[in-house]
PDB file of C-alpha atoms and ligand atoms in Angstrom:
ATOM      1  CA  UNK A   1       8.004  16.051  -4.319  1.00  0.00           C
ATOM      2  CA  UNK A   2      11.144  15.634  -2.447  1.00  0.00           C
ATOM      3  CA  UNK A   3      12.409  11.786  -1.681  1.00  0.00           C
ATOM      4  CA  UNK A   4      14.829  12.830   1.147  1.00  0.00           C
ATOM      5  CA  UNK A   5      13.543  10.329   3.468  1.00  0.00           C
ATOM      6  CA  UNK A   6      14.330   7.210   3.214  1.00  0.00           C
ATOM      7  CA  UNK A   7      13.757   3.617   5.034  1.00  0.00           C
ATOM      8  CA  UNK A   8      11.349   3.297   7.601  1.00  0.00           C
ATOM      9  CA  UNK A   9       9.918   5.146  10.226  1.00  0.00           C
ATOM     10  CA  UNK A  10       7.716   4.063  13.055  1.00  0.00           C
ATOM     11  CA  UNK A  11       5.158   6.724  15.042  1.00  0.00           C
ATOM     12  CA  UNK A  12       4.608   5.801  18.718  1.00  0.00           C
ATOM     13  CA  UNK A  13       2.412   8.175  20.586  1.00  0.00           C
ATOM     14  CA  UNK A  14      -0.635   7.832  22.753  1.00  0.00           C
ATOM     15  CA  UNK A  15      -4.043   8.370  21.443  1.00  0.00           C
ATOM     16  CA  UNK A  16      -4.424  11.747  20.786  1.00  0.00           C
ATOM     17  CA  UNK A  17      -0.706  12.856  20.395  1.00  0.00           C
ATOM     18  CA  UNK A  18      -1.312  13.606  16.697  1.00  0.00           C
ATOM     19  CA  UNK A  19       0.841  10.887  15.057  1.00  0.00           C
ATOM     20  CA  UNK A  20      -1.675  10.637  12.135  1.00  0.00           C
ATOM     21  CA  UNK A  21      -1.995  14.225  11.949  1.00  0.00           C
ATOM     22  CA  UNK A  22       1.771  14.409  11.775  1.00  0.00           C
ATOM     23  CA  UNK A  23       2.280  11.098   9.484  1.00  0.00           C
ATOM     24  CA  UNK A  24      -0.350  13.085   6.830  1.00  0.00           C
ATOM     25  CA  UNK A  25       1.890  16.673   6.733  1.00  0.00           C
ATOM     26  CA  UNK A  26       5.327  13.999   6.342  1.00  0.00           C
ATOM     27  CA  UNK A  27       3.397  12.385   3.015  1.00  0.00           C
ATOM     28  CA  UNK A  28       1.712  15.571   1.635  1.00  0.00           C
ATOM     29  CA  UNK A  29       5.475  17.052   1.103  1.00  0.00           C
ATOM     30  CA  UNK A  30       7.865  13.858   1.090  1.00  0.00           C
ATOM     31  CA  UNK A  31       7.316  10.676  -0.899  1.00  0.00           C
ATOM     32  CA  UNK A  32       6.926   8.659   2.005  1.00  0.00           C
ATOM     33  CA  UNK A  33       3.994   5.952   2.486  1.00  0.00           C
ATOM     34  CA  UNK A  34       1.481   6.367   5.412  1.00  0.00           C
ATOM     35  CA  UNK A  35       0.540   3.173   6.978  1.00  0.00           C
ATOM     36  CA  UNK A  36      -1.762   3.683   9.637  1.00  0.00           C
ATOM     37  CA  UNK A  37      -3.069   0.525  11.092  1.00  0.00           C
ATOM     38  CA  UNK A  38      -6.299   2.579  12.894  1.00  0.00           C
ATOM     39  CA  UNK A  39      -7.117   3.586   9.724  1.00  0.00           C
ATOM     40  CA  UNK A  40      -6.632   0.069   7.974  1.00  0.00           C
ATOM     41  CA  UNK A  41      -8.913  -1.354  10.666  1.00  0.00           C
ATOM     42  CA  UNK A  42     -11.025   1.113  10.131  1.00  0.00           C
ATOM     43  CA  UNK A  43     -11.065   0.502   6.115  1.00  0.00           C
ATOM     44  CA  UNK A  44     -11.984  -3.293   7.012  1.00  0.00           C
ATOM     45  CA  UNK A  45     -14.843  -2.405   8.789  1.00  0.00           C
ATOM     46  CA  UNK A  46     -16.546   0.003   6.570  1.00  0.00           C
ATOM     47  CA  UNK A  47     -16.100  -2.802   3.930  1.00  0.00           C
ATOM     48  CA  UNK A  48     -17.660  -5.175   6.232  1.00  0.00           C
ATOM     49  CA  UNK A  49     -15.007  -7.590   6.100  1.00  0.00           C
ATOM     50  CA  UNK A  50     -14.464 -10.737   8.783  1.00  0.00           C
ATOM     51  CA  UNK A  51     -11.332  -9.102   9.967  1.00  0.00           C
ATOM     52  CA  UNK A  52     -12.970  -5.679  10.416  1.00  0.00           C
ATOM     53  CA  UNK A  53     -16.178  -7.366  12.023  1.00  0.00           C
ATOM     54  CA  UNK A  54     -13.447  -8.769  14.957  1.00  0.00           C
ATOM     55  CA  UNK A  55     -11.762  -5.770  15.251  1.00  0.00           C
ATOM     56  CA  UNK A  56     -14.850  -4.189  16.284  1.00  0.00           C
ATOM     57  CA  UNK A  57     -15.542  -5.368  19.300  1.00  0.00           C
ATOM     58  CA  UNK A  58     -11.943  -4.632  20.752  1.00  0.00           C
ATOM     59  CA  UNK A  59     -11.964  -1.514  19.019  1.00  0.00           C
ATOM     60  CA  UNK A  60     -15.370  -0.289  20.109  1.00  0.00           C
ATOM     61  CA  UNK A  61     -14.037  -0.496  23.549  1.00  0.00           C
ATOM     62  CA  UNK A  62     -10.705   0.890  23.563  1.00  0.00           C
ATOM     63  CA  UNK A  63      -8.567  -2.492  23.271  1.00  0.00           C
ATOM     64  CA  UNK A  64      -6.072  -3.746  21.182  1.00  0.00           C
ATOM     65  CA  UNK A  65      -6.897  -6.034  18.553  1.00  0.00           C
ATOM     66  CA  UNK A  66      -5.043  -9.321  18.961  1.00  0.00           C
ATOM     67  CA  UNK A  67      -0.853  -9.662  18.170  1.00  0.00           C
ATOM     68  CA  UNK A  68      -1.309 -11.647  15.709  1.00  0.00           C
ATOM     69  CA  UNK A  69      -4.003 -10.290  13.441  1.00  0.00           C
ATOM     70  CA  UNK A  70      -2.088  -7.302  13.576  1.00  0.00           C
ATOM     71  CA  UNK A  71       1.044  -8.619  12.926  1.00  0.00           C
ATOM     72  CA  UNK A  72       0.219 -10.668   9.872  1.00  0.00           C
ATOM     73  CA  UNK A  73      -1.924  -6.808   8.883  1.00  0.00           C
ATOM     74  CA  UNK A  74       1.636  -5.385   9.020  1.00  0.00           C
ATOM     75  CA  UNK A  75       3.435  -8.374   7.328  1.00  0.00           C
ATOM     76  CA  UNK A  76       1.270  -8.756   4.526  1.00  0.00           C
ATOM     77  CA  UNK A  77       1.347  -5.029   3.962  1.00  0.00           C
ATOM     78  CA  UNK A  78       5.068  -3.808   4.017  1.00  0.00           C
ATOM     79  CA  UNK A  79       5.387  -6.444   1.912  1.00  0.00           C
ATOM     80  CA  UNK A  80       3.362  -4.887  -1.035  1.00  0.00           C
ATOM     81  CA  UNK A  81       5.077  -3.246  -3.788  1.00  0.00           C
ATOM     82  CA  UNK A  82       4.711   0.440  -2.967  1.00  0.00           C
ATOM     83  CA  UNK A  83       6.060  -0.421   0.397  1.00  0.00           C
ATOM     84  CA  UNK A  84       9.637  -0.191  -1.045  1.00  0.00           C
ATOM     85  CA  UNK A  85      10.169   3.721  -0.715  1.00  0.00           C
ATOM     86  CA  UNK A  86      10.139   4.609   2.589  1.00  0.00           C
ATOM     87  CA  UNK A  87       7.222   4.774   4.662  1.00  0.00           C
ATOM     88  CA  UNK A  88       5.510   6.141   8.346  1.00  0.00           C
ATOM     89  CA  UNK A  89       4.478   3.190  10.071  1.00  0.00           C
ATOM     90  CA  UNK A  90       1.723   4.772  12.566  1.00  0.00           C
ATOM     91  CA  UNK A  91       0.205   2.899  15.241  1.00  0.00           C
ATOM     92  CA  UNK A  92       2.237  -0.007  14.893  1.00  0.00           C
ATOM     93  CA  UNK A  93       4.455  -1.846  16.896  1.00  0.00           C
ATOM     94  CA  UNK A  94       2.001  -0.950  20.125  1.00  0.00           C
ATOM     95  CA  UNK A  95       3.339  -4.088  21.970  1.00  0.00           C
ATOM     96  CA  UNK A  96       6.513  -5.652  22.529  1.00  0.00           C
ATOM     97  CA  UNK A  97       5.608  -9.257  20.668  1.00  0.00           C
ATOM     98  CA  UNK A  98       4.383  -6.211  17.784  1.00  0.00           C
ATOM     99  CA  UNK A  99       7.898  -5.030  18.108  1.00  0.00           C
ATOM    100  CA  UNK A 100       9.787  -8.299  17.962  1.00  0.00           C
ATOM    101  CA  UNK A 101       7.833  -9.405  14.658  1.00  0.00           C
ATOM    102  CA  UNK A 102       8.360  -6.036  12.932  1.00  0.00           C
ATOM    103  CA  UNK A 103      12.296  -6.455  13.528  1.00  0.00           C
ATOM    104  CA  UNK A 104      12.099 -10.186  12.217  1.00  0.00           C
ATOM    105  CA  UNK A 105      10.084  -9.048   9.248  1.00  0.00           C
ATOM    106  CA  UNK A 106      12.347  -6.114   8.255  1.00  0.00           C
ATOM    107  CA  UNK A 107      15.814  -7.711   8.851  1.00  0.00           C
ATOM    108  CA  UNK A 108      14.118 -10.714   6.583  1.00  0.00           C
ATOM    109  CA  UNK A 109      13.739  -7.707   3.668  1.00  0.00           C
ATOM    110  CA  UNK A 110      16.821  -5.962   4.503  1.00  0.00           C
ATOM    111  CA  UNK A 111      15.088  -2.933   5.240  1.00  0.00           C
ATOM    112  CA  UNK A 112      15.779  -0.300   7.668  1.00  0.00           C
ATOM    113  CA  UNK A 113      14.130   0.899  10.857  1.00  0.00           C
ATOM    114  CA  UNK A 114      15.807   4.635  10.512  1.00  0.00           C
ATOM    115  CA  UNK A 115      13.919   6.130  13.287  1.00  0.00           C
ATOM    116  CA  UNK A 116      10.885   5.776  16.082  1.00  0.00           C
ATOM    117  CA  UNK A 117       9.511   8.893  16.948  1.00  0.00           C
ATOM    118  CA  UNK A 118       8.003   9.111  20.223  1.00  0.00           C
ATOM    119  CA  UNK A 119       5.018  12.300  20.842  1.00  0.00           C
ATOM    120  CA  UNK A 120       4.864  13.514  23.892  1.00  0.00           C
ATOM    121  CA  UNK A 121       1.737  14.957  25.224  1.00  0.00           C
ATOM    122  CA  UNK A 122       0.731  14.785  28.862  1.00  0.00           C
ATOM    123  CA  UNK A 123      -2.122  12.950  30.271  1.00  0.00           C
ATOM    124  CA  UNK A 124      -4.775  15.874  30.782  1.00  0.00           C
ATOM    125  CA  UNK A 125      -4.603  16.898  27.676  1.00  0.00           C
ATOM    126  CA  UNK A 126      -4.960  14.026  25.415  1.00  0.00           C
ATOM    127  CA  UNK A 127      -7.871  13.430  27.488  1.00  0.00           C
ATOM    128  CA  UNK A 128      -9.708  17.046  26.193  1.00  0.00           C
ATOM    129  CA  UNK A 129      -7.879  16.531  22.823  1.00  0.00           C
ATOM    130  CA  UNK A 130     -10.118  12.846  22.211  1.00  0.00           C
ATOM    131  CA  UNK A 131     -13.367  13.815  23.654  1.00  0.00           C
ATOM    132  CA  UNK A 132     -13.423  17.248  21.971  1.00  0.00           C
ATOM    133  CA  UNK A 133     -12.838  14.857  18.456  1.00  0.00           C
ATOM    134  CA  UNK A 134     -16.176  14.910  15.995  1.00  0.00           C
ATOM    135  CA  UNK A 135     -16.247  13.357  12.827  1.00  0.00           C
ATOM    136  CA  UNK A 136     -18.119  14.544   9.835  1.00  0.00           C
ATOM    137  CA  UNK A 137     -20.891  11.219   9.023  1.00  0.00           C
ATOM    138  CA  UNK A 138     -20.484  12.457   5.372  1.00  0.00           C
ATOM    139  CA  UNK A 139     -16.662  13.669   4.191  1.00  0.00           C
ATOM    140  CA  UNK A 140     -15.247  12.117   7.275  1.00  0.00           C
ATOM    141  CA  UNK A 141     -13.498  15.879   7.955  1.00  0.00           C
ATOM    142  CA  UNK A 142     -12.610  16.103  11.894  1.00  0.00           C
ATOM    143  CA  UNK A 143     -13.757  18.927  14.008  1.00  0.00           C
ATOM    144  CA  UNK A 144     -12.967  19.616  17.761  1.00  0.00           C
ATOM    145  CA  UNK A 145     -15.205  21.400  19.842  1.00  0.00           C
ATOM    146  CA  UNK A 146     -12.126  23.250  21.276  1.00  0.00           C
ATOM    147  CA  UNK A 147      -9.239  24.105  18.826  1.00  0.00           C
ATOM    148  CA  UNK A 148     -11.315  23.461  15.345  1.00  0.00           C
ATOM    149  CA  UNK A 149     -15.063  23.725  16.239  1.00  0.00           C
ATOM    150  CA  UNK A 150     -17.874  23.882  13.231  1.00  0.00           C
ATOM    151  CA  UNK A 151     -20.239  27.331  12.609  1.00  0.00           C
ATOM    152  CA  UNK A 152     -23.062  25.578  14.115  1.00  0.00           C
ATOM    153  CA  UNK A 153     -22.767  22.755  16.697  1.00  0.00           C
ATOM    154  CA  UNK A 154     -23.233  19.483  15.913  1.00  0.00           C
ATOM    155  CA  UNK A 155     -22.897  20.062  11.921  1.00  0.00           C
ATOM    156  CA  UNK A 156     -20.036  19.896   9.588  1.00  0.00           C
ATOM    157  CA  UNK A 157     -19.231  23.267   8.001  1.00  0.00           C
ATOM    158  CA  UNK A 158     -18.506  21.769   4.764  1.00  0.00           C
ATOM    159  CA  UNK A 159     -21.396  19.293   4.012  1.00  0.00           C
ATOM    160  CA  UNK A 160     -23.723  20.282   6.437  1.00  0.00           C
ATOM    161  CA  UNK A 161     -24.207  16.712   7.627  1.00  0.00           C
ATOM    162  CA  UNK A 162     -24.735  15.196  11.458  1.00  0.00           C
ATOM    163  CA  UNK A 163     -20.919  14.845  13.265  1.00  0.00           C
ATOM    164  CA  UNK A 164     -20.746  11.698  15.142  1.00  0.00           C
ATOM    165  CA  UNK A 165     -17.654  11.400  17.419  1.00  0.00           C
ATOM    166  CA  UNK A 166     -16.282   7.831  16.921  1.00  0.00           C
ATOM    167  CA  UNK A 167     -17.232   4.788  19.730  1.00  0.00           C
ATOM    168  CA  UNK A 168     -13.705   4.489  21.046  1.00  0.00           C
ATOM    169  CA  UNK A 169     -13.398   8.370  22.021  1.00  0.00           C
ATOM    170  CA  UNK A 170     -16.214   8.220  24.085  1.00  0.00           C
ATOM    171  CA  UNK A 171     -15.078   8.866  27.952  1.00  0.00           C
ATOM    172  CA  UNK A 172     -14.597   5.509  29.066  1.00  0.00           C
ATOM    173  CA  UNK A 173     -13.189   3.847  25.987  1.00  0.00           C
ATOM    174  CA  UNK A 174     -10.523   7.284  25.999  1.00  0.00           C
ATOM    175  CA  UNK A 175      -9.831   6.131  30.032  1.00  0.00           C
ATOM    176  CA  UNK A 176      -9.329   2.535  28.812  1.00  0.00           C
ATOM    177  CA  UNK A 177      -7.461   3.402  25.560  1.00  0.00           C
ATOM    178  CA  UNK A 178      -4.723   5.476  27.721  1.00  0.00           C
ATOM    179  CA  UNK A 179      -4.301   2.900  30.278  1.00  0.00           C
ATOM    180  CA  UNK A 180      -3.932  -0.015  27.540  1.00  0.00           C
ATOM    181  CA  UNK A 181      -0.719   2.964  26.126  1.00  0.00           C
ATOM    182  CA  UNK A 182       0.764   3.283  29.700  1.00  0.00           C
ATOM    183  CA  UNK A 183       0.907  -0.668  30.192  1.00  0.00           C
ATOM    184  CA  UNK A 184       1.295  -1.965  26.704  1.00  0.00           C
ATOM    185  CA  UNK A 185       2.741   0.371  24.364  1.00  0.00           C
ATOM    186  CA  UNK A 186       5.157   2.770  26.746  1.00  0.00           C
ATOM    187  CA  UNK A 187       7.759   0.014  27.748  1.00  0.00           C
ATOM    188  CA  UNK A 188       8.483  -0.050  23.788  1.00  0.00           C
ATOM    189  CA  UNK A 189       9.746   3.154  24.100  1.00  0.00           C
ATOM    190  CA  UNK A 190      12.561   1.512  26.153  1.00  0.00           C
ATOM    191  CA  UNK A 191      13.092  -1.181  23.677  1.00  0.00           C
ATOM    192  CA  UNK A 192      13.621   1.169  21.277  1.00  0.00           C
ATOM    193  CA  UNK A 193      15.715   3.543  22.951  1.00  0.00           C
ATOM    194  CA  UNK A 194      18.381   0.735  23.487  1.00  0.00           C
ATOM    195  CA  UNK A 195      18.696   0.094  20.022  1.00  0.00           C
ATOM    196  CA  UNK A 196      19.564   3.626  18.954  1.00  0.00           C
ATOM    197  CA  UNK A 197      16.354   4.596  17.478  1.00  0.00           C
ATOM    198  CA  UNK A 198      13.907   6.891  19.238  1.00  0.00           C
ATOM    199  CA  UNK A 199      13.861  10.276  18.875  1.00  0.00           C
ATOM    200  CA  UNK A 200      11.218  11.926  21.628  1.00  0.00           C
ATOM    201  CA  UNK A 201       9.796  15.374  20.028  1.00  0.00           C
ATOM    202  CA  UNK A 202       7.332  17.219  22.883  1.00  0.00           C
ATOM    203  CA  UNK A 203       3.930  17.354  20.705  1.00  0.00           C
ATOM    204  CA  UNK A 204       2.082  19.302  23.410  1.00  0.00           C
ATOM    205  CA  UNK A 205       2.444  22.167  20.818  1.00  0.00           C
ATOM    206  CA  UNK A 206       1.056  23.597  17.572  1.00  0.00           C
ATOM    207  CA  UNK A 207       0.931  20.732  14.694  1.00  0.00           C
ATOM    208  CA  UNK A 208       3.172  23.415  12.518  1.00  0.00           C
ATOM    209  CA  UNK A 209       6.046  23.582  15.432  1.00  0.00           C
ATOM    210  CA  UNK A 210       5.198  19.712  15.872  1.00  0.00           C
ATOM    211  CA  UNK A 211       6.035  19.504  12.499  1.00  0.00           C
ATOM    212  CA  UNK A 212       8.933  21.344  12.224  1.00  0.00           C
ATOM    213  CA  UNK A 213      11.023  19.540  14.891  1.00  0.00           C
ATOM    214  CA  UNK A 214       9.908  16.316  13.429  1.00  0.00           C
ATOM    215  CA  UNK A 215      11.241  16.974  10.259  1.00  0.00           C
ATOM    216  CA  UNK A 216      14.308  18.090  11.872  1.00  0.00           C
ATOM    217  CA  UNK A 217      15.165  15.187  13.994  1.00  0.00           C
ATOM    218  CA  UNK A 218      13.732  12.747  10.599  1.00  0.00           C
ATOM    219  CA  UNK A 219      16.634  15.118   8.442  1.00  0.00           C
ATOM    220  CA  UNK A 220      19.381  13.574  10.935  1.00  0.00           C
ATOM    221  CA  UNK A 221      20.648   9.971  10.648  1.00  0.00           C
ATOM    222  CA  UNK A 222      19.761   8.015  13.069  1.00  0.00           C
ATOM    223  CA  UNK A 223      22.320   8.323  16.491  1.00  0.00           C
TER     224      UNK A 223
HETATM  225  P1  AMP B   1      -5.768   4.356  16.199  1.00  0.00           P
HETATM  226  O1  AMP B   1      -6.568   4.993  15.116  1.00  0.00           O
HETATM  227  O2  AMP B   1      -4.321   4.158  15.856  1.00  0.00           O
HETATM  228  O3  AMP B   1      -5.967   5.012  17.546  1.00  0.00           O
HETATM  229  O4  AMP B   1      -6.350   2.862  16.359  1.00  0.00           O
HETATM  230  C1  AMP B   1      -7.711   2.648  16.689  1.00  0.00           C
HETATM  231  C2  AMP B   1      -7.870   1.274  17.321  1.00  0.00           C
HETATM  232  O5  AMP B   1      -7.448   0.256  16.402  1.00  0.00           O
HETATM  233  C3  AMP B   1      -7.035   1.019  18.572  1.00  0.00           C
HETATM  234  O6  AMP B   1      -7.642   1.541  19.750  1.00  0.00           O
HETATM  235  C4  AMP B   1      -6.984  -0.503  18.579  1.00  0.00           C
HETATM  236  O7  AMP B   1      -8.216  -1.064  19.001  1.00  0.00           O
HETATM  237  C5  AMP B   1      -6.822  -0.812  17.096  1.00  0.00           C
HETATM  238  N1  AMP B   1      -5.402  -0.867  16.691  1.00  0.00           N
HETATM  239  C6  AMP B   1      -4.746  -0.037  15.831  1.00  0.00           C
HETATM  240  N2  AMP B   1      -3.450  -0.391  15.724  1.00  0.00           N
HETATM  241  C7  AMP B   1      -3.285  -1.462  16.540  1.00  0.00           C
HETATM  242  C8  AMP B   1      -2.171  -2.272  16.879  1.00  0.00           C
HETATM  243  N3  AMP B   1      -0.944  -2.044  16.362  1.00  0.00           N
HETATM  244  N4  AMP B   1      -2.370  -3.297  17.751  1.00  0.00           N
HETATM  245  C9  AMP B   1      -3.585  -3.540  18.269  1.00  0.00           C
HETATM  246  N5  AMP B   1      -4.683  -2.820  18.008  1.00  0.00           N
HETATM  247  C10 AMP B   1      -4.537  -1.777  17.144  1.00  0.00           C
END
């Protein structure tokens, strides 16, 4: 497994701009650490904790979960060990206070920031890419009843069991999740950009060619 990459990396993207997708081909060929906070979230409500039981409700919807749960998520997890190799922060910093506290928490460790990606995909069609999105109830495989759709509709090709397509790419909570990236999350791109850092890759393209130019522009140090 090659350890080319090193320091850390941040993934800024709007839902449905494959930044997971990409994050997951980084770590299955470079030992790099995936932290996506979605997926943390995600991990805290299928154990039924308190955190994941608040998260809920803004998730559900298409918010963001409060600054500072997530920044004390993100504190208390670079922190950890196996955070000392480099690692794909995805879906974190999504606000500027998000942004701040990452910078005061990494200059406090002496670590990096090597790049922030941005993925570029335009509006229309993130929109088809998150409602199209099913979830297998079972293995937890994703479908899309465009680009990846199942044999029969409705039923996961590997396990045969019911897909379900997650609360917060419904319609509306898709609508509300954009507009919360537009406001929120966009005007980091900026913040970046000034220090030196963001590297803008157009992901309205095959997750192989995605892939590709990521890993070129992550092979580069940073301008
Ligand atoms: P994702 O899987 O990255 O699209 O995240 C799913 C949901 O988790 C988001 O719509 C938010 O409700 C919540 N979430 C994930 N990361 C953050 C974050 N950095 N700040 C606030 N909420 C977040």
């Amino acid at each position: 497994m090659s350890s080319d990459l090193t320091g850390g990396m941040v993934f800024i993207g709007a839902p449905g701009a494959g930044k997971g997708t990409q994050a997951k081909l980084v770590v299955e060929a470079h030992d790099v650490l995936h932290i996506s906070t979605g997926d943390m979230l995600r991990e805290h409500r299928t154990a039924g904790t308190e955190l994941g039981r608040e998260a809920q409700v803004f998730m559900d919807r298409g918010d963001l979960v409060p600054d500072d749960v997530m920044i004390a998520m993100v504190a208390e997890r670079i922190q950890r060990s196996d955070a000392a190799k480099a690692w794909i922060l995805d879906g974190f910093p999504r606000t500027l206070p998000q942004a701040e506290a990452l910078d005061a928490s990494l200059s406090e460790s002496g670590t990096e920031l090597r790049h922030v990606i941005s993925f570029q995909v335009p509006q229309d069609e993130l929109v088809q890419r998150l409602t199209a999105r099913w979830t297998c109830s079972k293995c937890g495989e994703i479908w899309n009843v465009v680009s990846k759709p199942p044999s029969q509709a409705g039923v996961c090709d590997g396990c045969q069991a019911e897909l379900t397509q997650r609360a917060d790419d419904r319609p509306e909570a898709v609508m509300a999740r954009l507009e919360v990236y537009r406001t929120q999350t966009e005007p980091l791109l900026g913040y970046f950009r000034a220090r030196g850092v963001l590297r803008e890759i157009e992901a309205n393209r095959s997750p192989e060619l995605v892939q590709k130019s990521l890993l070129d522009q992550l092979g580069e140090p940073a301008l």
